[in-house]
Short mmCIF file of C-alpha atoms in Angstrom, two decimals:
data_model
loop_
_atom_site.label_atom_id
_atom_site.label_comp_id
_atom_site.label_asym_id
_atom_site.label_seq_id
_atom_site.Cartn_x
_atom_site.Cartn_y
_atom_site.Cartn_z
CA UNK A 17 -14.98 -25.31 -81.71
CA UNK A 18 -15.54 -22.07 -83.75
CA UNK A 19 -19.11 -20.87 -83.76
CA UNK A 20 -19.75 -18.28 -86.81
CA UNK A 21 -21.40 -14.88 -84.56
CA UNK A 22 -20.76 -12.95 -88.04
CA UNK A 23 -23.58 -14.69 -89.14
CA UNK A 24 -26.43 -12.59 -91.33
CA UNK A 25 -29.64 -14.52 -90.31
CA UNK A 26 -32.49 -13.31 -92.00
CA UNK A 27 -35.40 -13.81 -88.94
CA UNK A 28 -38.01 -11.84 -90.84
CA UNK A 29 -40.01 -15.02 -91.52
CA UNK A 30 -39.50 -16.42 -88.00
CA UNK A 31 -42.75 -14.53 -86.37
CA UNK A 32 -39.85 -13.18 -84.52
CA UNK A 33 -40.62 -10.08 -82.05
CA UNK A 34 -37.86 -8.32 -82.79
CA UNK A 35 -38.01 -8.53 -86.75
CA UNK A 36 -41.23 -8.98 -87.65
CA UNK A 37 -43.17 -6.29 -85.13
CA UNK A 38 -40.85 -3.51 -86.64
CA UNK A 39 -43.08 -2.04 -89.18
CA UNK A 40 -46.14 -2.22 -86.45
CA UNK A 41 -44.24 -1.00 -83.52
CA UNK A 42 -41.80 1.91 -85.66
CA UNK A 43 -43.95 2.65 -88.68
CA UNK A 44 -41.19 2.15 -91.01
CA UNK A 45 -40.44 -0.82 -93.23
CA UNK A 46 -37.03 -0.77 -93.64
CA UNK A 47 -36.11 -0.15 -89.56
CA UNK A 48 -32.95 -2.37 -88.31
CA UNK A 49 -34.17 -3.46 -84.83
CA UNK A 50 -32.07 -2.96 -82.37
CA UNK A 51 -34.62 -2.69 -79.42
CA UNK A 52 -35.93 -6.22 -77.66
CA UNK A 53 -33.51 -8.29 -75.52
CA UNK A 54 -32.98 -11.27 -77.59
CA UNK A 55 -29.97 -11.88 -79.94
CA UNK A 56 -29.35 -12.14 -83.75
CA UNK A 57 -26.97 -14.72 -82.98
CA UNK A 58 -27.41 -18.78 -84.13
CA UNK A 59 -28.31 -21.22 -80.87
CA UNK A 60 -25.30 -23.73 -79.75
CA UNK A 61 -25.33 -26.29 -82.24
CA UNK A 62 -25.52 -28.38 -79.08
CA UNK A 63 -28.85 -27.09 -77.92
CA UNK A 64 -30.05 -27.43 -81.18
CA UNK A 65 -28.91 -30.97 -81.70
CA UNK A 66 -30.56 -31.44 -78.24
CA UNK A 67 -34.18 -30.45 -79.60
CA UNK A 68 -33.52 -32.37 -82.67
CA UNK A 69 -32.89 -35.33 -80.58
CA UNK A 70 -35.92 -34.88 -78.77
CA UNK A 71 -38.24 -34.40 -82.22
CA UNK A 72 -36.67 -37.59 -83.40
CA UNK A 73 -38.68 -39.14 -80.40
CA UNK A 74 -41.82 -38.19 -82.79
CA UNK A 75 -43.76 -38.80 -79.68
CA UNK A 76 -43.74 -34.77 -78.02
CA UNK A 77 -46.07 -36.16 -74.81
CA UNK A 78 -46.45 -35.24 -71.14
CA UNK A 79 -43.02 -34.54 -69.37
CA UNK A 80 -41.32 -34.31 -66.48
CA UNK A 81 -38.34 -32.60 -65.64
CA UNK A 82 -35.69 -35.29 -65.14
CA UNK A 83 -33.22 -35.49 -62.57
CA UNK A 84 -29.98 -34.63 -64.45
CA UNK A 85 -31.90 -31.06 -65.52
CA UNK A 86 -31.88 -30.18 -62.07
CA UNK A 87 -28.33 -31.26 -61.88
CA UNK A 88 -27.20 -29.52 -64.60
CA UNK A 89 -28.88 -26.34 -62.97
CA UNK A 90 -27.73 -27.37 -59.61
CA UNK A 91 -23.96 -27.91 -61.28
CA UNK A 92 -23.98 -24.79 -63.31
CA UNK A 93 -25.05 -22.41 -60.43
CA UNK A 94 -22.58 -24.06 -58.56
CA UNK A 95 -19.42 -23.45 -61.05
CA UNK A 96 -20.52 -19.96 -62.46
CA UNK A 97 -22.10 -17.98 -59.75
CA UNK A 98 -21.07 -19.99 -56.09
CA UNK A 99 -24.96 -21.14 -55.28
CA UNK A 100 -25.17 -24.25 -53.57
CA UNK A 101 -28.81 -25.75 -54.41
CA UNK A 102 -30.67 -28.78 -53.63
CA UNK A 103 -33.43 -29.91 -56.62
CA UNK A 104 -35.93 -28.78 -53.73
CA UNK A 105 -34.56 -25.66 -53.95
CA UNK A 106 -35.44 -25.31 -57.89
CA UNK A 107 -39.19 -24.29 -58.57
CA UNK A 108 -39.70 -23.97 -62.74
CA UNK A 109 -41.87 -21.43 -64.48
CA UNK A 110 -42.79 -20.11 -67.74
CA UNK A 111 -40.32 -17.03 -67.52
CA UNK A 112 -38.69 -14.44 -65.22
CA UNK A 113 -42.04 -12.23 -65.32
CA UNK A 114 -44.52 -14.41 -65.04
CA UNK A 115 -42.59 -15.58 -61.85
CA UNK A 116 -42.36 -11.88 -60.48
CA UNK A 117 -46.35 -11.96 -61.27
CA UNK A 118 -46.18 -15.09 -59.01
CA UNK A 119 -44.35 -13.77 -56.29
CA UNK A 120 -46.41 -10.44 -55.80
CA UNK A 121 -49.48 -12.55 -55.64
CA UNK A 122 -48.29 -14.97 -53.56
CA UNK A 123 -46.44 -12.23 -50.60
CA UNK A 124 -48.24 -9.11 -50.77
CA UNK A 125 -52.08 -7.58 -50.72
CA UNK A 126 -53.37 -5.19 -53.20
CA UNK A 127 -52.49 -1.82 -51.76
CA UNK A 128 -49.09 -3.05 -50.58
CA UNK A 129 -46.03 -1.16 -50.88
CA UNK A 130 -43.87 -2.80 -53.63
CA UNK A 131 -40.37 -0.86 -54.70
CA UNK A 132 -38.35 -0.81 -57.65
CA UNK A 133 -35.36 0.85 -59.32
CA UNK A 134 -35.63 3.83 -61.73
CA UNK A 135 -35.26 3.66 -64.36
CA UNK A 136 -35.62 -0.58 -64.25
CA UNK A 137 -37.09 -3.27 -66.62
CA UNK A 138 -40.33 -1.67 -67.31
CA UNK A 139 -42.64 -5.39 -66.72
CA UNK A 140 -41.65 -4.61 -63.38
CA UNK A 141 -43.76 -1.69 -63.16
CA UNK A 142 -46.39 -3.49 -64.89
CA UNK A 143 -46.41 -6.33 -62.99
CA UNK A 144 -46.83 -4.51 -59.97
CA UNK A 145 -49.80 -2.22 -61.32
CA UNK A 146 -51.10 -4.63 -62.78
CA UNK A 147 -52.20 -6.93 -59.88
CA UNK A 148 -53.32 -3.42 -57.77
CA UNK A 149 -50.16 -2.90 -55.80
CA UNK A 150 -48.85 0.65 -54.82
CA UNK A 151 -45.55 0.73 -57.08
CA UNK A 152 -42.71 2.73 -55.20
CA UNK A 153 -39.90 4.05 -57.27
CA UNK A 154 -35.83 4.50 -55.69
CA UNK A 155 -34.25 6.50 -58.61
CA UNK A 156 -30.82 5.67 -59.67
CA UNK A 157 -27.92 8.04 -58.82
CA UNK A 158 -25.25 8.43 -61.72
CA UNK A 159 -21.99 9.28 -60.41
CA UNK A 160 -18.66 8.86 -62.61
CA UNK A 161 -20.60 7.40 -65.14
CA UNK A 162 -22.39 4.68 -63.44
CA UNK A 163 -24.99 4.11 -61.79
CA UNK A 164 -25.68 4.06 -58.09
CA UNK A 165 -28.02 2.71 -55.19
CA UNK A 166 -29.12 5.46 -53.36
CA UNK A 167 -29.58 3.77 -50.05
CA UNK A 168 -30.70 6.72 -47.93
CA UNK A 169 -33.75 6.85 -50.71
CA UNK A 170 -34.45 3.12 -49.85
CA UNK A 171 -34.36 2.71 -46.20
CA UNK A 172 -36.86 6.43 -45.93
CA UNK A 173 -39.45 4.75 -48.23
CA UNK A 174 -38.69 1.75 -46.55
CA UNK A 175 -39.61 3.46 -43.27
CA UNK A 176 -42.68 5.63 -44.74
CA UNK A 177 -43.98 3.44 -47.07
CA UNK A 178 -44.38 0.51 -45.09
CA UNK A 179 -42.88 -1.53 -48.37
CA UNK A 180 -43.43 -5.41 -48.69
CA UNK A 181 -41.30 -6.46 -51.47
CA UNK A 182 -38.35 -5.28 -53.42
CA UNK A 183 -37.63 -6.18 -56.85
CA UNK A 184 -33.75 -6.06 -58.29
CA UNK A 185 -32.66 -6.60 -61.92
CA UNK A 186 -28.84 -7.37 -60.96
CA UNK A 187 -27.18 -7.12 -63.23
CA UNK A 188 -28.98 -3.95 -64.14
CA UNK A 189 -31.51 -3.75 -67.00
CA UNK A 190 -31.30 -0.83 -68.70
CA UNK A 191 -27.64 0.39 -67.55
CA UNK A 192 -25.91 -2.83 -67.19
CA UNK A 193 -24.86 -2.39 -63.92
CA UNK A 194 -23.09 -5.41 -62.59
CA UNK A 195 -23.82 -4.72 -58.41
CA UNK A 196 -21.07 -5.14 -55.96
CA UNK A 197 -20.64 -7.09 -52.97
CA UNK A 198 -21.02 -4.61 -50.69
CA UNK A 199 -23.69 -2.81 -52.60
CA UNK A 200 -25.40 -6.05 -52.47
CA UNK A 201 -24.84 -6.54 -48.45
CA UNK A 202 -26.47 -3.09 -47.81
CA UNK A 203 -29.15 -3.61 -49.79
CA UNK A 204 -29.91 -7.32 -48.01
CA UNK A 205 -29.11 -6.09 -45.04
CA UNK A 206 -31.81 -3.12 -45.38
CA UNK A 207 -34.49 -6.00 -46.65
CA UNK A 208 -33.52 -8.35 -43.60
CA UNK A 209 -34.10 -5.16 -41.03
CA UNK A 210 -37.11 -3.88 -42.55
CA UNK A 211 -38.62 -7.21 -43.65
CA UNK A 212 -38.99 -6.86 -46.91
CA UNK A 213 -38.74 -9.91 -49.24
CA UNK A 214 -35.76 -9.55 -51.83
CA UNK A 215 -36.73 -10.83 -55.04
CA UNK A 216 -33.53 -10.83 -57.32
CA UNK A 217 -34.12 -11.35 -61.32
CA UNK A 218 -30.51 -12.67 -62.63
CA UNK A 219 -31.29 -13.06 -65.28
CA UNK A 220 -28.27 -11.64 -66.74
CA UNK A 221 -26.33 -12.72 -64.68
CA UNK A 222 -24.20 -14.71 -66.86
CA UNK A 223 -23.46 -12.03 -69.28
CA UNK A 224 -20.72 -9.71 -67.45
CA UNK A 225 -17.64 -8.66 -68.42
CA UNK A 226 -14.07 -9.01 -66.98
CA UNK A 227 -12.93 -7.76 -64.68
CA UNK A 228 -16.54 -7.62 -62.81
CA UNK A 229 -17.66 -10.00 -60.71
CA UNK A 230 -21.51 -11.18 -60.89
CA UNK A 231 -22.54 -12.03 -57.22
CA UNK A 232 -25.67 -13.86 -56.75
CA UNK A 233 -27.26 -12.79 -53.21
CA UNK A 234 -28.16 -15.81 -51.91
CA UNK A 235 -24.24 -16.72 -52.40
CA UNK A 236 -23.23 -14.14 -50.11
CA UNK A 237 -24.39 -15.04 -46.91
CA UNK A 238 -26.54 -17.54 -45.38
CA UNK A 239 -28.95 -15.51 -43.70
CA UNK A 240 -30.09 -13.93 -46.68
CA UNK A 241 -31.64 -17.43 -47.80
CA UNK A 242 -34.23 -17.29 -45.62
CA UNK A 243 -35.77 -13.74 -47.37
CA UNK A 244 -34.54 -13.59 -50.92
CA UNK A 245 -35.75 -15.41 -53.73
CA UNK A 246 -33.73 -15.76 -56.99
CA UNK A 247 -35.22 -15.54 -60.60
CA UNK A 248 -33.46 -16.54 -63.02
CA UNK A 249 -33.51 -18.38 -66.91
CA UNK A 250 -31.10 -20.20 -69.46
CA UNK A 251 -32.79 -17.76 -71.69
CA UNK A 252 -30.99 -14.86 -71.71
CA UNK A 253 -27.59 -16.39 -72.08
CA UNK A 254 -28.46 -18.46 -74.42
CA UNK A 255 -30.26 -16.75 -76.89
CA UNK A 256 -33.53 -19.03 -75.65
CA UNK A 257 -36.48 -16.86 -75.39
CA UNK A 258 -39.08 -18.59 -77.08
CA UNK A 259 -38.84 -21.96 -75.01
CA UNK A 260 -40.72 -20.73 -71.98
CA UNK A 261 -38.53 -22.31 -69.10
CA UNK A 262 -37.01 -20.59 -66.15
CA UNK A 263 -35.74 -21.33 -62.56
CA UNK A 264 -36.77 -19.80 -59.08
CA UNK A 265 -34.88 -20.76 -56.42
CA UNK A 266 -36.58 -20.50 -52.99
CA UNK A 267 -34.09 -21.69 -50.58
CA UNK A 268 -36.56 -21.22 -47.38
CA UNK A 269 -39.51 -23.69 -46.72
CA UNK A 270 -42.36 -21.79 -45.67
CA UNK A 271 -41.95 -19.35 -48.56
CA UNK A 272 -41.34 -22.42 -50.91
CA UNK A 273 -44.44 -24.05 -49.94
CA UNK A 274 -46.25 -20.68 -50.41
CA UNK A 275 -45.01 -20.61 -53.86
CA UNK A 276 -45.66 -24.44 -54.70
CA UNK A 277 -49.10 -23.77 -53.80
CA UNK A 278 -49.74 -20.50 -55.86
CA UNK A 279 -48.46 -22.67 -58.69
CA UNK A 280 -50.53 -25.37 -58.30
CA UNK A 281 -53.63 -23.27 -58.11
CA UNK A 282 -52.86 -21.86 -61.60
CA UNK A 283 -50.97 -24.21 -63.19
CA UNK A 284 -47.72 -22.08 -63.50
CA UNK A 285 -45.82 -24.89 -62.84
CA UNK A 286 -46.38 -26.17 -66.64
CA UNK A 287 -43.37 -26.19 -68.93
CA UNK A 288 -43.25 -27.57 -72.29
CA UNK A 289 -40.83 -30.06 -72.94
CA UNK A 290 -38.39 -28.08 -75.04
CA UNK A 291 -37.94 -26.32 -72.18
CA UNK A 292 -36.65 -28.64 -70.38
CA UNK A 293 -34.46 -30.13 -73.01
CA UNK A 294 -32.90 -26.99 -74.09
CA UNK A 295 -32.10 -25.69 -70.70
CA UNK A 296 -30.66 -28.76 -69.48
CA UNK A 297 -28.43 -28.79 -72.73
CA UNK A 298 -27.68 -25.53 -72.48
CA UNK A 299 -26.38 -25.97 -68.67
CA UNK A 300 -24.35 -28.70 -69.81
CA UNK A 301 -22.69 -27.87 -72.81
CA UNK A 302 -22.66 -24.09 -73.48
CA UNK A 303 -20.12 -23.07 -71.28
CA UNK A 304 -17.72 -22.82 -74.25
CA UNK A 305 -19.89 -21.10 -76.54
CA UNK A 306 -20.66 -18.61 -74.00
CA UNK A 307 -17.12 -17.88 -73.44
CA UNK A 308 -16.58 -16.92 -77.12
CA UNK A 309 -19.86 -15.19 -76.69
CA UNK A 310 -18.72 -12.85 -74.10
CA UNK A 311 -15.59 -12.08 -75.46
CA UNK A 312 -17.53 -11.27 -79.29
CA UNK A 313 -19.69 -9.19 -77.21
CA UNK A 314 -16.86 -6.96 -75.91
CA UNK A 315 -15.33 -6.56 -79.18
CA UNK A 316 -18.79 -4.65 -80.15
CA UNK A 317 -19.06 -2.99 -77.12
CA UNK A 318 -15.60 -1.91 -77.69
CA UNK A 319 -16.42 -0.60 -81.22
CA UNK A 320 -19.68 1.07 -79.84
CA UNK A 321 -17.59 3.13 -77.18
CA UNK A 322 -15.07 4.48 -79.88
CA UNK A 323 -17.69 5.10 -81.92
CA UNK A 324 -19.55 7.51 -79.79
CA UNK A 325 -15.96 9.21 -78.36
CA UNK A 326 -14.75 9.76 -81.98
CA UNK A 327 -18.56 10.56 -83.71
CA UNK A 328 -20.84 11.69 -81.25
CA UNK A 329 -18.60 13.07 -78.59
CA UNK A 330 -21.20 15.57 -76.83
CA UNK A 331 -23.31 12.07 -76.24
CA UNK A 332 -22.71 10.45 -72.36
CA UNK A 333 -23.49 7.11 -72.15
CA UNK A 334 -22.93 4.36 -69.89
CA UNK A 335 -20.49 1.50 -70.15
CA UNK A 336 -22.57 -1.53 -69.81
CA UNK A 337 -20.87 -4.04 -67.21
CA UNK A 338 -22.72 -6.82 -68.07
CA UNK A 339 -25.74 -7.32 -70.24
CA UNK A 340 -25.86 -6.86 -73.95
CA UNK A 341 -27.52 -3.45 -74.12
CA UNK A 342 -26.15 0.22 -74.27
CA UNK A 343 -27.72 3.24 -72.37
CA UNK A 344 -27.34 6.62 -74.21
CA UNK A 345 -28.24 10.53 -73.32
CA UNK A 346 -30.45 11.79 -76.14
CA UNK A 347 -31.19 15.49 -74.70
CA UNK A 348 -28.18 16.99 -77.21
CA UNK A 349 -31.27 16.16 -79.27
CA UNK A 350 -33.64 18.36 -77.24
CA UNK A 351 -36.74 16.21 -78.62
CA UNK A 352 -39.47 15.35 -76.13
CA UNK A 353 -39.47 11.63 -74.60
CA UNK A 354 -42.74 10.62 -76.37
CA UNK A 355 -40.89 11.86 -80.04
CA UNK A 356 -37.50 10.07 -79.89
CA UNK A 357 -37.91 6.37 -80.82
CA UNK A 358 -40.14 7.87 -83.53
CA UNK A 359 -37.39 10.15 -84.50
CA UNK A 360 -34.46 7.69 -84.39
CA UNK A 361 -36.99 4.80 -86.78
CA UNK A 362 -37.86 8.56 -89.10
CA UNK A 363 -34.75 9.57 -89.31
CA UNK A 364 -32.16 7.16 -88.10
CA UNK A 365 -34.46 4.24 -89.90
CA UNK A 366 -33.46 2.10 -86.59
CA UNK A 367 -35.49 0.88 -83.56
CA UNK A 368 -34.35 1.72 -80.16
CA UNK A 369 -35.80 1.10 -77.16
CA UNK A 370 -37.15 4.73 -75.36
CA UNK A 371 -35.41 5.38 -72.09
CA UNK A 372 -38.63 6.84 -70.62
CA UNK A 373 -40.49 3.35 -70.40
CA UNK A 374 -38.21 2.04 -67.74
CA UNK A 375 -38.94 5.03 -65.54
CA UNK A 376 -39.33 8.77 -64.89
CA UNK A 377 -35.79 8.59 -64.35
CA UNK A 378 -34.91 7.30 -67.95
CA UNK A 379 -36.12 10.12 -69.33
CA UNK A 380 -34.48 11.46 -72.83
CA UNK A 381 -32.31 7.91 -73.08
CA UNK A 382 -32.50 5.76 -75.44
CA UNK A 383 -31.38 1.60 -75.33
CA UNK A 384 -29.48 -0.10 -77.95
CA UNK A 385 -29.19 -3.93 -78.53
CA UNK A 386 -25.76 -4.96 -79.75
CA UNK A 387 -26.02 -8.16 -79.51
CA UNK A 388 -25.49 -8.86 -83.40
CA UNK A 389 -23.12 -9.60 -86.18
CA UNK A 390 -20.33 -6.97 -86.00
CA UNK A 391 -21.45 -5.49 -89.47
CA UNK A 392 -25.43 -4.93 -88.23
CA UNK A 393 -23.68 -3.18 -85.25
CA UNK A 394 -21.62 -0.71 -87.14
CA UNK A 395 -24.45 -0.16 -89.31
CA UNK A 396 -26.85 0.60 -86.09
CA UNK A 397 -24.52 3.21 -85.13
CA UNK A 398 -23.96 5.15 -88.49
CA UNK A 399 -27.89 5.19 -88.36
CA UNK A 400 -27.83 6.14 -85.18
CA UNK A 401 -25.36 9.19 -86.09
CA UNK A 402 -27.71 10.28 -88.88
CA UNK A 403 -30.19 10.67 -86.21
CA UNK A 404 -27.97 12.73 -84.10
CA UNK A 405 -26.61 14.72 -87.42
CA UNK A 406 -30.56 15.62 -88.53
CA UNK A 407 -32.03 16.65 -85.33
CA UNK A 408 -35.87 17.45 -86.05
CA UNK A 409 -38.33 20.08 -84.67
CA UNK A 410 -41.33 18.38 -82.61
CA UNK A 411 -44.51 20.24 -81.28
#
């Protein structure tokens, strides 16, 4: 089946995030956003019929979550990423952050020691300061390009921060960094030896790129079951945001029980019944679509690479593994951090997301979306060029 990703959707009158906040968030009218994580791309026509179905009910009442959702999760895991569930294994919540939220409620104090990557997913940080816990930052290395756990970092804070939980966007949010194995094993290994609970947001962990392999912790050994938690969503693959369902998997009792308690005490166990629907079709029928997903994705990540060799050659960027979004030095520009998403929606007339909200370490980069028709792509980078080609004085 052919799905159409050249597709021009016009989403301004959706009350969508991405298209309608523009003029708010950028202070220009006529801004292409290409900032928040969700897709310009149509839904599978199968999800869609799937919700359809359900509407045609005409009674939208309490639901449950039937038996072949968490088989089509259990199947899915399974198949794509080499996780071996039970349904007791599956816990469902509103999204990945509210279940991060959950989990730093549920296994730490305030005061306690709670680390994160940096630059990283910036709700992480917010989560974290949020509930009064003492957020502890392992900057990323960059070497050949990439970037890099710095492990030495990790196990000293470990050691002198007395650290309680560990939070890991694998694959990487904002660099697309699909971790290895190994780089995997060394950080588990470090959790198990220090205990410190591993909570893994994989989100994205069905968007990654041949030739790299997406390895799910929990897949990689046994032991690590009994201290890692997994977060992760039909969301993101599936262009699914706005349903409110996602998936942690809690493979060890006592911190299961923990969890089905904190969720009962708040309700976070709630999930409306599109949720449901939509994930369940998605786990059973998208595989295809996906497929064709990835590969359209490459073929703009492929034009976004030339682009910047051929146009903007004194620009380093990184070469996403996985993910749909592109991290890109901005200090040719020599603007200050809080002036450059102004200056790229001024100049440029696009939105970006600023490097410096995921992190000290993100400082002067800037995050593209490219997860659009080809055309909205190639028009994203000529505005992004005309940013780069007008470079303006700030005070």
């Amino acid at each position: 089946m052919d799905w159409n990703f050249d597709e021009l959707i016009d989403r301004h009158e959706q009350n969508s995030v991405k298209w309608g906040y523009s003029e708010k968030i950028f202070g220009e009218e006529s801004i292409l956003p290409m900032w928040v994580a969700d897709m310009d791309f149509a839904n599978p026509p199968m999800i869609l019929e799937a919700l359809k179905e359900l509407v045609d009910q005409r009674i939208l009442g309490y639901a449950f979550p039937p038996d072949s959702l968490y088989q089509a999760i259990i199947d899915w895991q399974k198949e794509h990423h080499n996780v071996s569930l039970t349904a007791q294994d599956i816990l469902f919540s509103p999204g990945v952050v509210p279940s991060i939220a959950l989990l730093i409620q549920t296994f730490t104090n305030e005061q306690d020691a709670v680390m994160i990557h940096d630059p990283v997913y910036n709700p992480f940080e917010s989560m974290v300061t949020l509930n009064n816990r003492k957020v502890i930052r392992s900057s990323l290395l960059i070497v050949d390009g990439q970037f890099k756990i710095d492990f030495a970092d990790i196990e000293q804070q470990f050691k002198r921060e007395k650290v309680k939980l560990f939070i890991l966007s694998n694959p990487h949010n904002p660099g697309g960094r699909v971790w290895t194995k190994q780089e995997l094993i060394q950080l588990a290994d470090l959790c198990q030896n220090y205990q410190v609970l591993l909570c893994s947001d994989e989100i994205h962990g069905d968007l990654v790129y041949q030739p790299e392999d997406f390895f799910s912790v929990v897949a990689i050994s046994e032991k690590y079951k009994n201290f890692v938690i997994t977060l992760t969503a039909a969301t993101k693959t599936f262009n699914l945001a706005g349903i409110k369902n996602s998936m942690i998997f809690v493979q060890n009792e006592t911190l299961r029980n923990a969890l089905v308690l904190a969720q009962a005490k708040t309700e976070q166990n709630s999930i409306n019944t599109f949720g449901y629907a939509a994930t369940e079709a998605a786990f059973t029928t998208g595989a295809p679509w996906l497929k064709d997903l990835l590969a359209y994705l490459k073929t703009n990540l492929a034009t976004i690479c030339t682009f910047f060799d051929a146009e903007l050659p004194g620009v380093s960027y990184m070469t996403p593994q996985g993910t749909y979004l592109f991290w890109f030095d901005c200090s040719t520009l020599s603007i200050p951090d809080e002036q450059l998403t102004h200056h790229f929606a001024q100049v440029g007339k696009i939105g970006l997301n600023a490097g410096s909200a995921y992190g000290p370490t993100g400082s002067q980069y800037m995050r593209l979306n490219f997860a659009a028709p080809h055309e909205v792509v190639v028009e994203g980078l000529n505005r992004i060029k005309c940013a780069f080609d007008h470079p303006t004085s700030y005070k």
